[in-house]
mmCIF file with all atom_site columns, C-alpha atoms in Angstrom:
data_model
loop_
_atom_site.group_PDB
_atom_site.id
_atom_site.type_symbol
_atom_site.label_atom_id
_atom_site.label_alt_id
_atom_site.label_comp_id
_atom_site.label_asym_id
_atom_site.label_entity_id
_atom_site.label_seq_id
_atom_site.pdbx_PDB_ins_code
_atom_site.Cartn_x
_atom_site.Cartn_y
_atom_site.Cartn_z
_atom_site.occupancy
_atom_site.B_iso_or_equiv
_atom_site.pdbx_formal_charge
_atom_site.auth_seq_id
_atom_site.auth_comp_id
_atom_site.auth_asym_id
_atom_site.auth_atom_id
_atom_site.pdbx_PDB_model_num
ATOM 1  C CA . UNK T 1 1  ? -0.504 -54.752 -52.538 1.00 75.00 ? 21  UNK T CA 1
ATOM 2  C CA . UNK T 1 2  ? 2.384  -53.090 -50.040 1.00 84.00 ? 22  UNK T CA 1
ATOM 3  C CA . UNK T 1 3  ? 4.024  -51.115 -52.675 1.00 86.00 ? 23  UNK T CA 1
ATOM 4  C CA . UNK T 1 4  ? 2.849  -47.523 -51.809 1.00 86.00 ? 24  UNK T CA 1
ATOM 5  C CA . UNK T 1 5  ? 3.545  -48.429 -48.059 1.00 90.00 ? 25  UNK T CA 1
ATOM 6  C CA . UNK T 1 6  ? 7.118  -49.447 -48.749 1.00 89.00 ? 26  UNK T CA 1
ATOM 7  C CA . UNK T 1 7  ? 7.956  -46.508 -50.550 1.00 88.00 ? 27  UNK T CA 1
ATOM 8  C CA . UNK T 1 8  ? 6.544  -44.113 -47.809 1.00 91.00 ? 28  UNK T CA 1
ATOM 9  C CA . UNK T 1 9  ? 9.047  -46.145 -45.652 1.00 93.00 ? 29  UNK T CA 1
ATOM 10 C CA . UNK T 1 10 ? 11.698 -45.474 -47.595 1.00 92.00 ? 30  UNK T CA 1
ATOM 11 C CA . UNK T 1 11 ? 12.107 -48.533 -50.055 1.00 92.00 ? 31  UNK T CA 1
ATOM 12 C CA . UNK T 1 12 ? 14.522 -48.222 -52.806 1.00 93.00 ? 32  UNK T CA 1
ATOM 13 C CA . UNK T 1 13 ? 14.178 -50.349 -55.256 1.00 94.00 ? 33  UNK T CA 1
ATOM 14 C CA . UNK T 1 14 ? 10.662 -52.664 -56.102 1.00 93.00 ? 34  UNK T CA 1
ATOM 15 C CA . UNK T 1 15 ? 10.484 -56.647 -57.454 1.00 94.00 ? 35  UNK T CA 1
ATOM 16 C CA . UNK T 1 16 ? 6.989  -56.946 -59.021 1.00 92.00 ? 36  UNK T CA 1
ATOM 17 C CA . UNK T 1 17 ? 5.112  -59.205 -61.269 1.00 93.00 ? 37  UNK T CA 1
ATOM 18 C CA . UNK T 1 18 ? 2.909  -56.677 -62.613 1.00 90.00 ? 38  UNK T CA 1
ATOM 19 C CA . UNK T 1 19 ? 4.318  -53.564 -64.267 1.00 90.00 ? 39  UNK T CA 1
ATOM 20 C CA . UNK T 1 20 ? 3.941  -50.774 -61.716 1.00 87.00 ? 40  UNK T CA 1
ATOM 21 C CA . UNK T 1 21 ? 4.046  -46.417 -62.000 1.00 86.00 ? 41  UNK T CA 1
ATOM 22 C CA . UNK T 1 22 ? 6.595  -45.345 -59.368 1.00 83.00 ? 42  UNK T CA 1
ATOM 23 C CA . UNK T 1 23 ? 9.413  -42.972 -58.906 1.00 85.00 ? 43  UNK T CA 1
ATOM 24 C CA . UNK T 1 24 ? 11.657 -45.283 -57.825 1.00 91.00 ? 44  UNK T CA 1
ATOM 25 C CA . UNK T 1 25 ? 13.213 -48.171 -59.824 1.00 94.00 ? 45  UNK T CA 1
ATOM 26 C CA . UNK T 1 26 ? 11.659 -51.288 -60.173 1.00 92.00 ? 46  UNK T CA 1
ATOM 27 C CA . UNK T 1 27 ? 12.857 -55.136 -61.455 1.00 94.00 ? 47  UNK T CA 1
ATOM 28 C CA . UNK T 1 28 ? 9.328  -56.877 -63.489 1.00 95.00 ? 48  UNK T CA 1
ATOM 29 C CA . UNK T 1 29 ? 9.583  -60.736 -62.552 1.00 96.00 ? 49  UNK T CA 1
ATOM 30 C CA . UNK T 1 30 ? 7.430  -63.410 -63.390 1.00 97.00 ? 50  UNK T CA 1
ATOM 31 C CA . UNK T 1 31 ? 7.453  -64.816 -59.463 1.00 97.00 ? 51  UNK T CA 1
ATOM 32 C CA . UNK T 1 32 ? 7.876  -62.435 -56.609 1.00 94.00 ? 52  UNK T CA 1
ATOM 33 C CA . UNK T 1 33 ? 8.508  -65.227 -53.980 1.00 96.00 ? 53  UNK T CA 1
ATOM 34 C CA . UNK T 1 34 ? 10.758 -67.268 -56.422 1.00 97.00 ? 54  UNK T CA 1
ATOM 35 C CA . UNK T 1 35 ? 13.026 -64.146 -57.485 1.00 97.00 ? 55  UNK T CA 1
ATOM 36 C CA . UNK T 1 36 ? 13.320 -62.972 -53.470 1.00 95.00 ? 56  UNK T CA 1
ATOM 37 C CA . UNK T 1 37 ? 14.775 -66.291 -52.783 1.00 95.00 ? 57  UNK T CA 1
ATOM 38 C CA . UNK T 1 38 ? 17.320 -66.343 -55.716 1.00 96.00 ? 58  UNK T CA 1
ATOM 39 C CA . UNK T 1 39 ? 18.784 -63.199 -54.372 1.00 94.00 ? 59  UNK T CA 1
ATOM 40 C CA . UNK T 1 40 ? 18.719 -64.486 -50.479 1.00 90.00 ? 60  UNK T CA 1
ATOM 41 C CA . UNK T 1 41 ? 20.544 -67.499 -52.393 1.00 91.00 ? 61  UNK T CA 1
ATOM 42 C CA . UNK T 1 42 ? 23.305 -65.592 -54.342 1.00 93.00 ? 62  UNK T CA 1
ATOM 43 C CA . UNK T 1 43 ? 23.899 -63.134 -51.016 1.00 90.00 ? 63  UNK T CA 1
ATOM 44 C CA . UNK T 1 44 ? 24.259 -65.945 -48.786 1.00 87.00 ? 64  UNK T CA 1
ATOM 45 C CA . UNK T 1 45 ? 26.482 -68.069 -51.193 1.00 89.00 ? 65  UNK T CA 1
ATOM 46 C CA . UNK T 1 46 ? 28.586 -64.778 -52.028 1.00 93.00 ? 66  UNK T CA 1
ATOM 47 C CA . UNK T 1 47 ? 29.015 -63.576 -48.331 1.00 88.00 ? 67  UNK T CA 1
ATOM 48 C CA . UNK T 1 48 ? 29.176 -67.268 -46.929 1.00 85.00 ? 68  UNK T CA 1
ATOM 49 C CA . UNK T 1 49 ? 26.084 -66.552 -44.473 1.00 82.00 ? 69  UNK T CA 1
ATOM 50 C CA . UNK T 1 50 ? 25.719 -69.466 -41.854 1.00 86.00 ? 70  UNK T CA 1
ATOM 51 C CA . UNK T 1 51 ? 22.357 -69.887 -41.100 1.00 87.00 ? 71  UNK T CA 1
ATOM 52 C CA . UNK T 1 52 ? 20.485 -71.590 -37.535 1.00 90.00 ? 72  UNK T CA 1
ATOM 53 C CA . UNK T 1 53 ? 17.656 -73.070 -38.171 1.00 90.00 ? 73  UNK T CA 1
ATOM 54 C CA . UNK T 1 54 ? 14.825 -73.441 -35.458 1.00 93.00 ? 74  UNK T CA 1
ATOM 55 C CA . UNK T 1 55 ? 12.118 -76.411 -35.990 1.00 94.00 ? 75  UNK T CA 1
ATOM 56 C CA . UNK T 1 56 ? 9.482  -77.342 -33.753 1.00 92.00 ? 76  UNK T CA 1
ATOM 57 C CA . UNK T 1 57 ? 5.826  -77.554 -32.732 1.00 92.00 ? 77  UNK T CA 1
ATOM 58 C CA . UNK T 1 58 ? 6.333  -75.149 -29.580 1.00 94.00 ? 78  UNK T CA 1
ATOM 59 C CA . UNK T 1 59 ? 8.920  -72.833 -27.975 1.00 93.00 ? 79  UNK T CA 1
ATOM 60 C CA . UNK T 1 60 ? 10.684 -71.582 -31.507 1.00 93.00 ? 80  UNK T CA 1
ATOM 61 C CA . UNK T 1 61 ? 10.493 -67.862 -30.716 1.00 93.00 ? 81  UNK T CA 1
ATOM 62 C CA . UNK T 1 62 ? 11.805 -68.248 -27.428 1.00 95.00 ? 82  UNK T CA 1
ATOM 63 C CA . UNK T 1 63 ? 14.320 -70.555 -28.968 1.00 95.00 ? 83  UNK T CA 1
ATOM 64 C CA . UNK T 1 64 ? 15.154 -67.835 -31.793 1.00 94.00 ? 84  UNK T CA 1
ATOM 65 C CA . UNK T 1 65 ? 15.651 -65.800 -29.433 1.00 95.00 ? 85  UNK T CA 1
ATOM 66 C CA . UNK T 1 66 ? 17.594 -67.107 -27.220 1.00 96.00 ? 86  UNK T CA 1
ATOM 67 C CA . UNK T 1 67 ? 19.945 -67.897 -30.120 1.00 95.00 ? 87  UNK T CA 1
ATOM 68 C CA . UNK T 1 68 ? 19.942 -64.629 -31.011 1.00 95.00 ? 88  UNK T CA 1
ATOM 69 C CA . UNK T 1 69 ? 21.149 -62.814 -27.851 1.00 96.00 ? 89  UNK T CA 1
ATOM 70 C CA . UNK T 1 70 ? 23.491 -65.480 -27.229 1.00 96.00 ? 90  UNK T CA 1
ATOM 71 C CA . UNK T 1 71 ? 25.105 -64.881 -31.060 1.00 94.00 ? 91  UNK T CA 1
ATOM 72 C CA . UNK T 1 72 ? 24.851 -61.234 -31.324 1.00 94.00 ? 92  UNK T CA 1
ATOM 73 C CA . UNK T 1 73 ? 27.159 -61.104 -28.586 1.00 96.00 ? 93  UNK T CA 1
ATOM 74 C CA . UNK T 1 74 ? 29.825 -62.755 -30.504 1.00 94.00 ? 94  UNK T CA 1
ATOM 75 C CA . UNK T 1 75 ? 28.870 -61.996 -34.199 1.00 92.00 ? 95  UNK T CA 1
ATOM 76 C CA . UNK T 1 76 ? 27.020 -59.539 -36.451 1.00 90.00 ? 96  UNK T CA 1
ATOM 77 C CA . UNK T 1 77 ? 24.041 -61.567 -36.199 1.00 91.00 ? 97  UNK T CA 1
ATOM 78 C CA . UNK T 1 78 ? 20.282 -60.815 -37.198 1.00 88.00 ? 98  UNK T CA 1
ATOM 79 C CA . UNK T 1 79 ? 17.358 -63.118 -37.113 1.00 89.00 ? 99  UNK T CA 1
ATOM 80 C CA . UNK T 1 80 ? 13.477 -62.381 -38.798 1.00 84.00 ? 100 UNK T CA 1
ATOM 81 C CA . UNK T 1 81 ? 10.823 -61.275 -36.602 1.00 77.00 ? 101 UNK T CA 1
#
């Protein structure tokens, strides 16, 4: 559904189930959501990635961030939005 958006922001590279006309590359797979978290899987294994994670019925996005400022003083740190 996103696909012409992501390229007019400058995506490289496309994962799709559905086979797609496009001028940049693109990788067909049956799941979108399952093959997005095999590579998140391999990177993190491969580059040892720790990961925080936040739980909770309230405060987790002050919590995240909080977290964050406080790691990304010390580390290269990042955190989703």
């Amino acid at each position: 559904d996103f696909i012409n958006e992501a390229i007019s922001k400058g995506c490289s590279l496309i994962i799709s189930s559905v086979d797609i006309k496009s001028k940049i590359p693109y990788i067909k797979v049956e799941n979108t959501v399952s093959a997005l978290g095999k590579i998140a899987r391999y990177i993190m294994r491969k580059m040892c990635i720790p990961v925080v994670g936040i739980t909770g019925s309230v405060g987790k996005t002050t919590t995240r961030d909080m977290t964050y400022a406080v790691m990304s003083k010390m580390f290269n740190a990042f955190k989703n939005h």
